[in-house]
Tab-separated table of C-alpha atoms and ligand atoms in Angstrom:
chain	number	residue	atom	x	y	z
A	1	MET	CA	81.497	70.136	128.524
A	2	LYS	CA	82.280	66.899	126.223
A	3	SER	CA	84.842	66.792	124.614
A	4	ARG	CA	84.929	67.903	120.852
A	5	VAL	CA	85.469	64.740	118.278
A	6	PHE	CA	86.447	65.578	114.318
A	7	SER	CA	87.169	63.065	111.500
A	8	GLY	CA	86.625	62.419	107.962
A	9	ILE	CA	87.048	59.725	105.313
A	10	GLN	CA	87.155	60.474	101.422
A	11	PRO	CA	84.521	59.286	99.245
A	12	THR	CA	86.559	57.858	96.833
A	13	GLY	CA	85.513	54.542	96.091
A	14	LEU	CA	84.373	51.137	98.408
A	15	ILE	CA	85.177	51.920	102.255
A	16	THR	CA	87.033	48.936	103.027
A	17	LEU	CA	87.658	47.055	106.399
A	18	GLY	CA	90.767	48.976	106.991
A	19	ASN	CA	88.704	52.173	106.997
A	20	TYR	CA	86.093	50.672	109.660
A	21	LEU	CA	88.509	49.054	111.486
A	22	GLY	CA	90.925	52.182	111.727
A	23	ALA	CA	88.452	54.953	111.729
A	24	LEU	CA	84.665	54.000	111.243
A	25	ARG	CA	84.403	51.525	114.024
A	26	GLN	CA	85.607	54.170	116.706
A	27	PHE	CA	83.413	57.124	115.319
A	28	VAL	CA	80.825	54.568	116.761
A	29	ASP	CA	82.766	54.349	120.152
A	30	LEU	CA	83.494	57.766	120.402
A	31	GLN	CA	79.430	59.382	119.534
A	32	ASP	CA	78.125	58.546	123.312
A	33	GLN	CA	80.962	60.326	125.148
A	34	SER	CA	82.040	63.204	123.053
A	35	ASP	CA	80.688	66.012	120.421
A	36	ALA	CA	81.020	64.818	117.176
A	37	PHE	CA	81.577	65.956	113.609
A	38	TYR	CA	82.109	63.554	111.408
A	39	CYS	CA	82.563	64.534	107.572
A	40	ILE	CA	82.707	63.769	104.139
A	41	VAL	CA	85.295	64.844	102.459
A	42	ASP	CA	84.604	65.353	99.292
A	43	MET	CA	86.784	68.389	98.450
A	44	HIS	CA	89.473	66.175	99.413
A	45	ALA	CA	88.578	63.733	96.712
A	46	ILE	CA	88.793	65.907	93.760
A	47	THR	CA	92.750	66.600	94.513
A	48	LEU	CA	92.712	63.129	91.982
A	49	PRO	CA	90.377	63.261	89.291
A	50	GLN	CA	86.643	61.853	89.738
A	51	ASP	CA	83.715	61.058	87.282
A	52	PRO	CA	81.267	63.993	89.013
A	53	HIS	CA	78.413	61.675	88.680
A	54	GLN	CA	80.290	59.016	90.692
A	55	LEU	CA	80.925	61.425	93.354
A	56	LYS	CA	77.830	62.363	94.076
A	57	GLU	CA	76.806	58.548	93.876
A	58	ARG	CA	79.547	57.327	96.817
A	59	ILE	CA	78.706	60.760	98.584
A	60	HIS	CA	75.527	59.190	99.175
A	61	ASP	CA	76.757	56.161	99.894
A	62	LEU	CA	79.238	57.010	102.053
A	63	ALA	CA	76.616	58.909	104.325
A	64	SER	CA	74.457	55.755	104.669
A	65	LEU	CA	77.542	53.804	105.199
A	66	TYR	CA	78.233	56.010	108.665
A	67	LEU	CA	74.852	55.314	109.288
A	68	ALA	CA	74.616	51.899	108.618
A	69	VAL	CA	77.530	51.508	110.941
A	70	GLY	CA	75.536	52.841	113.394
A	71	LEU	CA	76.453	56.385	113.848
A	72	ASP	CA	73.447	58.582	114.915
A	73	PRO	CA	72.291	61.701	113.823
A	74	GLN	CA	71.132	62.873	117.215
A	75	LYS	CA	74.127	62.460	118.775
A	76	SER	CA	76.557	62.812	115.959
A	77	THR	CA	76.815	65.722	113.406
A	78	LEU	CA	76.908	64.311	110.163
A	79	PHE	CA	77.781	66.018	106.971
A	80	VAL	CA	79.428	67.130	104.033
A	81	GLN	CA	82.805	69.228	103.232
A	82	SER	CA	81.504	70.649	100.773
A	83	ASP	CA	78.634	72.084	102.183
A	84	VAL	CA	80.388	74.430	104.438
A	85	SER	CA	82.641	76.722	102.495
A	86	ALA	CA	84.304	77.717	105.896
A	87	HIS	CA	86.309	74.801	104.831
A	88	SER	CA	87.884	76.699	101.650
A	89	GLU	CA	88.275	79.637	103.193
A	90	LEU	CA	90.095	78.471	106.138
A	91	GLY	CA	91.953	75.727	104.179
A	92	TRP	CA	93.272	78.799	101.786
A	93	ILE	CA	94.780	80.994	105.307
A	94	LEU	CA	96.325	77.745	106.019
A	95	GLN	CA	97.806	77.585	102.531
A	96	CYS	CA	99.573	80.855	103.652
A	97	VAL	CA	100.811	79.705	106.674
A	98	VAL	CA	101.473	76.177	106.302
A	99	HIS	CA	105.690	75.796	104.559
A	100	MET	CA	106.313	74.216	100.832
A	101	GLY	CA	109.174	72.346	102.878
A	102	GLU	CA	106.923	71.081	105.180
A	103	LEU	CA	104.298	70.068	102.629
A	104	SER	CA	106.702	68.505	100.722
A	105	ARG	CA	107.471	66.231	103.174
A	106	MET	CA	104.553	64.328	103.501
A	107	THR	CA	104.750	60.944	102.450
A	108	GLN	CA	100.976	60.298	101.616
A	109	PHE	CA	101.662	63.303	98.745
A	110	LYS	CA	104.464	61.239	98.014
A	111	GLU	CA	102.744	57.889	97.355
A	112	LYS	CA	99.626	59.216	95.410
A	113	GLY	CA	101.697	61.656	92.988
A	114	GLU	CA	103.881	58.378	92.460
A	115	GLY	CA	103.835	57.953	88.456
A	116	LYS	CA	101.266	60.214	87.470
A	117	GLU	CA	101.909	62.324	84.249
A	118	VAL	CA	99.978	65.284	86.534
A	119	VAL	CA	100.099	66.191	89.677
A	120	THR	CA	97.386	68.618	90.971
A	121	ALA	CA	98.186	71.714	93.072
A	122	GLY	CA	95.438	70.629	95.592
A	123	LEU	CA	97.129	67.266	96.535
A	124	PHE	CA	99.995	69.226	97.272
A	125	THR	CA	98.445	71.457	99.985
A	126	TYR	CA	95.676	68.594	100.289
A	127	PRO	CA	97.278	68.945	104.415
A	128	ALA	CA	96.380	72.245	104.540
A	129	LEU	CA	92.980	71.755	103.935
A	130	MET	CA	92.586	68.798	106.650
A	131	ALA	CA	94.529	70.961	109.147
A	132	ALA	CA	91.058	73.137	108.330
A	133	ASP	CA	88.710	70.632	108.431
A	134	ILE	CA	90.189	70.059	112.114
A	135	LEU	CA	91.136	73.444	113.505
A	136	LEU	CA	87.556	74.975	112.271
A	137	TYR	CA	85.822	72.664	115.256
A	138	GLN	CA	88.260	73.164	117.503
A	139	THR	CA	88.628	69.660	118.019
A	140	HIS	CA	90.281	68.213	121.004
A	141	LEU	CA	90.591	64.512	119.587
A	142	VAL	CA	90.800	63.309	116.109
A	143	PRO	CA	90.143	59.623	115.376
A	144	VAL	CA	91.878	57.907	112.034
A	145	GLY	CA	94.429	54.834	111.202
A	146	ASP	CA	98.060	55.106	111.255
A	147	ASP	CA	98.721	56.727	107.860
A	148	GLN	CA	97.099	59.944	108.869
A	149	LYS	CA	99.716	60.599	111.626
A	150	GLN	CA	101.841	63.057	109.954
A	151	HIS	CA	98.961	64.803	108.554
A	152	LEU	CA	97.656	65.459	112.377
A	153	GLU	CA	101.111	66.357	113.241
A	154	LEU	CA	101.192	68.880	110.745
A	155	THR	CA	97.526	69.822	111.831
A	156	ARG	CA	99.169	70.607	115.827
A	157	ASP	CA	102.165	72.278	113.968
A	158	LEU	CA	100.031	74.907	112.160
A	159	ALA	CA	97.844	75.319	115.081
A	160	LEU	CA	100.734	76.116	117.273
A	161	ARG	CA	102.451	78.050	114.806
A	162	PHE	CA	99.110	80.328	113.909
A	163	ASN	CA	97.709	80.481	118.316
A	164	ALA	CA	101.986	82.245	118.450
A	165	ARG	CA	101.457	84.449	115.456
A	166	PHE	CA	97.824	85.217	116.191
A	167	GLY	CA	97.325	84.817	120.036
A	168	ASP	CA	94.988	82.160	121.291
A	169	THR	CA	92.360	81.068	118.088
A	170	PHE	CA	92.826	76.945	118.314
A	171	THR	CA	92.276	74.296	120.169
A	172	VAL	CA	95.294	71.890	119.484
A	173	PRO	CA	94.408	68.688	118.751
A	174	ASP	CA	95.211	64.783	119.821
A	175	ILE	CA	95.363	62.193	117.326
A	176	MET	CA	93.762	59.213	118.512
A	177	LEU	CA	94.623	56.041	117.316
A	178	ILE	CA	93.635	52.111	118.341
A	179	LYS	CA	95.909	49.495	119.313
A	180	GLN	CA	94.986	46.608	116.717
A	181	GLY	CA	93.780	47.869	113.694
A	182	ALA	CA	95.172	51.172	113.290
A	183	ARG	CA	97.264	49.233	110.283
A	184	ILE	CA	95.274	47.047	108.851
A	185	MET	CA	97.656	45.591	105.883
A	186	SER	CA	96.623	44.072	102.540
A	187	LEU	CA	94.737	40.166	101.879
A	188	ASP	CA	97.594	39.980	99.102
A	189	ASP	CA	101.227	41.367	100.730
A	190	PRO	CA	101.095	42.289	104.235
A	191	SER	CA	103.698	45.110	103.826
A	192	LYS	CA	101.168	47.203	102.209
A	193	LYS	CA	98.314	49.083	103.880
A	194	MET	CA	94.874	47.716	103.382
A	195	SER	CA	93.276	50.572	100.439
A	196	LYS	CA	90.780	51.242	98.343
A	197	SER	CA	92.906	52.355	95.588
A	198	ASN	CA	94.982	48.871	95.129
A	199	PRO	CA	94.146	47.612	91.374
A	200	ASN	CA	93.735	43.745	93.145
A	201	PRO	CA	90.077	43.422	94.709
A	202	GLY	CA	91.409	40.859	96.290
A	203	SER	CA	94.078	42.884	98.505
A	204	ARG	CA	90.796	44.320	100.726
A	205	ILE	CA	87.694	43.025	102.609
A	206	GLU	CA	84.836	45.975	101.330
A	207	MET	CA	82.608	46.807	103.727
A	208	LEU	CA	79.479	45.769	101.214
A	209	ASP	CA	81.316	42.542	99.626
A	210	PRO	CA	78.839	39.556	99.669
A	211	PRO	CA	79.443	36.495	101.726
A	212	ASP	CA	80.949	34.162	99.880
A	213	VAL	CA	83.213	37.012	98.562
A	214	ILE	CA	83.852	37.747	101.860
A	215	ARG	CA	84.621	33.951	102.554
A	216	LYS	CA	86.855	33.505	99.095
A	217	LYS	CA	88.806	36.167	99.676
A	218	VAL	CA	90.216	35.242	103.430
A	219	SER	CA	90.475	31.846	101.969
A	220	ARG	CA	93.432	33.170	99.660
A	221	ALA	CA	94.812	35.934	101.749
A	222	VAL	CA	98.199	35.021	102.116
A	223	THR	CA	99.647	33.267	105.194
A	224	ASP	CA	103.719	32.734	106.134
A	225	SER	CA	105.506	30.043	105.721
A	226	ASP	CA	105.609	27.543	108.530
A	227	ARG	CA	101.892	26.632	109.502
A	228	GLN	CA	102.049	28.081	112.963
A	229	ILE	CA	99.491	30.879	114.256
A	230	ARG	CA	101.217	33.333	116.429
A	231	PHE	CA	101.132	37.039	116.607
A	232	ASP	CA	104.850	38.389	115.323
A	233	PRO	CA	104.184	41.253	113.035
A	234	GLN	CA	108.273	41.129	112.217
A	235	GLU	CA	108.667	37.452	111.452
A	236	LYS	CA	104.719	36.405	110.305
A	237	PRO	CA	103.198	39.588	109.043
A	238	ALA	CA	100.393	38.484	107.412
A	239	VAL	CA	99.461	35.850	110.433
A	240	SER	CA	99.785	38.845	112.621
A	241	ASN	CA	97.569	40.759	110.535
A	242	LEU	CA	94.723	38.174	110.054
A	243	LEU	CA	94.622	37.662	113.814
A	244	ALA	CA	94.690	41.572	114.594
A	245	ILE	CA	91.434	41.256	112.349
A	246	PHE	CA	90.315	38.332	114.025
A	247	SER	CA	90.421	40.185	117.115
A	248	VAL	CA	89.158	43.204	116.683
A	249	ILE	CA	86.183	42.024	114.498
A	250	SER	CA	85.567	39.337	117.756
A	251	GLY	CA	86.330	40.900	120.625
A	252	GLN	CA	88.562	38.196	121.622
A	253	SER	CA	92.334	39.043	122.607
A	254	ILE	CA	95.314	38.456	120.011
A	255	ASP	CA	96.078	35.976	123.188
A	256	GLU	CA	92.937	33.939	123.539
A	257	LEU	CA	92.515	33.579	119.963
A	258	VAL	CA	96.249	32.054	119.908
A	259	ALA	CA	95.480	29.659	122.424
A	260	ALA	CA	92.398	28.913	120.502
A	261	TYR	CA	94.132	27.899	117.535
A	262	ASP	CA	97.141	26.292	119.058
A	263	GLY	CA	98.092	23.384	116.621
A	264	LYS	CA	95.298	24.286	113.988
A	265	GLY	CA	96.126	25.159	110.959
A	266	TYR	CA	96.094	27.888	108.572
A	267	GLY	CA	92.837	26.642	107.087
A	268	ASP	CA	90.685	26.138	109.780
A	269	PHE	CA	91.443	29.399	111.211
A	270	LYS	CA	90.551	31.192	107.994
A	271	LYS	CA	87.691	29.688	108.220
A	272	ASP	CA	86.300	30.599	111.478
A	273	LEU	CA	88.035	34.351	110.659
A	274	GLY	CA	85.714	34.381	107.263
A	275	GLU	CA	82.509	33.374	109.069
A	276	ALA	CA	83.300	35.947	111.657
A	277	LEU	CA	83.385	39.042	109.476
A	278	VAL	CA	80.251	37.465	107.993
A	279	ALA	CA	78.812	37.482	110.634
A	280	HIS	CA	80.098	41.197	111.739
A	281	LEU	CA	79.174	42.762	108.503
A	282	SER	CA	75.970	41.115	107.030
A	283	PRO	CA	73.440	43.367	109.776
A	284	ILE	CA	75.801	46.018	108.835
A	285	GLN	CA	75.170	45.860	104.721
A	286	ALA	CA	71.486	45.061	105.594
A	287	ARG	CA	70.804	48.507	107.429
A	288	TYR	CA	72.937	50.191	104.425
A	289	GLU	CA	70.039	48.963	101.553
A	290	ASP	CA	67.311	50.127	104.093
A	291	ILE	CA	69.037	53.690	104.788
A	292	ARG	CA	69.864	54.224	100.953
A	293	GLN	CA	66.047	53.572	100.377
A	294	SER	CA	64.643	55.508	103.004
A	295	GLY	CA	65.586	58.987	101.623
A	296	GLU	CA	66.012	60.051	104.752
A	297	VAL	CA	69.957	60.471	103.640
A	298	GLU	CA	69.739	64.054	101.910
A	299	ARG	CA	67.755	65.877	104.944
A	300	ILE	CA	70.536	63.990	107.502
A	301	LEU	CA	73.437	65.862	105.390
A	302	GLN	CA	71.159	69.080	105.336
A	303	GLN	CA	70.840	69.466	109.000
A	304	GLY	CA	74.333	68.018	109.515
A	305	ALA	CA	75.854	71.138	107.638
A	306	GLU	CA	73.413	73.738	108.846
A	307	LYS	CA	75.086	72.152	112.546
A	308	ALA	CA	78.726	72.246	111.330
A	309	ARG	CA	78.465	75.824	109.782
A	310	GLN	CA	77.370	77.594	112.509
A	311	VAL	CA	80.641	75.653	114.752
A	312	ALA	CA	83.090	76.648	111.853
A	313	ASN	CA	81.364	79.736	110.364
A	314	ASP	CA	82.796	81.239	114.627
A	315	THR	CA	86.035	80.128	114.322
A	316	LEU	CA	86.250	81.648	110.348
A	317	ALA	CA	85.306	85.024	111.932
A	318	ASN	CA	87.410	85.053	114.912
A	319	VAL	CA	90.320	83.578	112.515
A	320	LYS	CA	89.439	86.864	109.809
A	321	GLU	CA	89.610	89.391	112.312
A	322	ARG	CA	92.908	87.924	114.073
A	323	VAL	CA	94.728	87.935	110.531
A	324	GLY	CA	93.326	91.458	109.895
A	325	LEU	CA	91.035	90.256	106.842
A	326	GLY	CA	87.748	91.424	105.539
A	327	GLY	CA	86.232	95.016	105.002
B	401	LIG	P1	90.761	58.341	103.565
B	401	LIG	O1	89.714	58.163	103.301
B	401	LIG	O2	92.061	57.957	103.154
B	401	LIG	O3	90.270	57.000	104.737
B	401	LIG	C1	90.232	57.010	106.283
B	401	LIG	C2	90.194	56.784	107.334
B	401	LIG	O4	90.415	55.087	107.416
B	401	LIG	C3	92.022	55.055	107.626
B	401	LIG	N1	92.146	53.776	106.739
B	401	LIG	C4	93.417	52.961	108.050
B	401	LIG	N2	93.074	52.295	108.627
B	401	LIG	C5	94.018	51.335	108.871
B	401	LIG	N3	94.088	50.370	108.375
B	401	LIG	C6	93.980	50.541	106.918
B	401	LIG	N4	94.833	49.985	106.011
B	401	LIG	C7	93.173	51.808	106.444
B	401	LIG	N5	92.950	52.361	105.352
B	401	LIG	C8	92.507	53.463	105.966
B	401	LIG	C9	92.522	56.427	107.430
B	401	LIG	O5	93.743	56.613	108.632
B	401	LIG	C10	91.536	57.355	107.541
B	401	LIG	O6	91.916	57.529	109.008
B	401	LIG	N6	93.226	62.474	104.786
B	401	LIG	C11	91.931	61.703	105.090
B	401	LIG	C12	90.913	62.535	105.442
B	401	LIG	C13	90.971	63.681	105.576
B	401	LIG	C14	90.841	63.633	107.624
B	401	LIG	C15	90.317	65.407	107.293
B	401	LIG	C16	90.935	62.805	108.096
B	401	LIG	C17	90.514	65.090	105.214
B	401	LIG	N7	90.300	65.844	106.474
B	401	LIG	C18	90.182	65.751	109.173
B	401	LIG	C19	90.453	62.975	110.071
B	401	LIG	C20	90.527	64.411	110.254
B	401	LIG	C21	92.189	60.757	104.282
B	401	LIG	O7	92.289	60.157	103.229
B	401	LIG	O8	91.584	59.240	104.720
């Protein structure tokens, strides 16, 4: 039997190169050898305020991007979280399994809640819903970026706790992190991860940035003090981040790149990186426009939701039985 893969992305803004290199690209690589479910996690998005009209649009945009990067609905199941109500139901049940102390220790909750006047209970219990997403599909492998590691560890703990209390119910999932690209840093500050929510658009490359914007953002990316191009995340975090991006995008190893730019300055290096990014992203952008105009996206998401419901409802029925819920 093929192993089951599950992952999700929030439709909360323009998808960044970080999302792509840390997660989305792996989704494509995994679809041939596994039974993959890729979700647009709109219910996670509303843990922070969203404009309803914009949210709807962004769900559609993210689905189009899933298809544009090469996810094939014949191979992978693509669906929207709120179309499968089992996610909310298991999310609630897992809220009654997770401990307050565990949720309080989640660094993402602390970061996202920081400085906000009001923090919703949903933002706090978010990891229980994320665990439900994964556990409903009896998932073996979850491809994500490094920032989701803590949530994945909690998901594993919840699966083990539930299984111990109610009998074997959930597969305990493994995290899949790639070596280069699991944590892409901001272009303006290599101590912060590249993120959709950073107020400075120059801090990130967005998947739909036009070529000139990509070139400009790369040319303005901060570098480290000396002029040497070498991989040393401690001493040279900015250049190391650019090298990691270049390596994943071009398929060349870091060592090959370091050798190729030996004795050359940052200018040549950044120019070539900009061009490599444009060459990689332009075909994705062209496909994205075609897909958006094709009118196919709704149908694909509906079919995906139907397939997802079958798997998710089986797990949920078993969970309810074990917990003693229902008439
Ligand atoms: P989200 O929407 O913030 O990010 C989607 C994916 O992109 C990865 N990522 C990065 N990877 C490398 N470098 C970066 N700078 C970078 N920024 C983001 C994230 O690690 C993630 O893999 N909680 C999740 C969504 C979610 C989910 C799930 C994921 C909900 N349910 C079930 C997996 C399984 C989130 O907010 O991701």
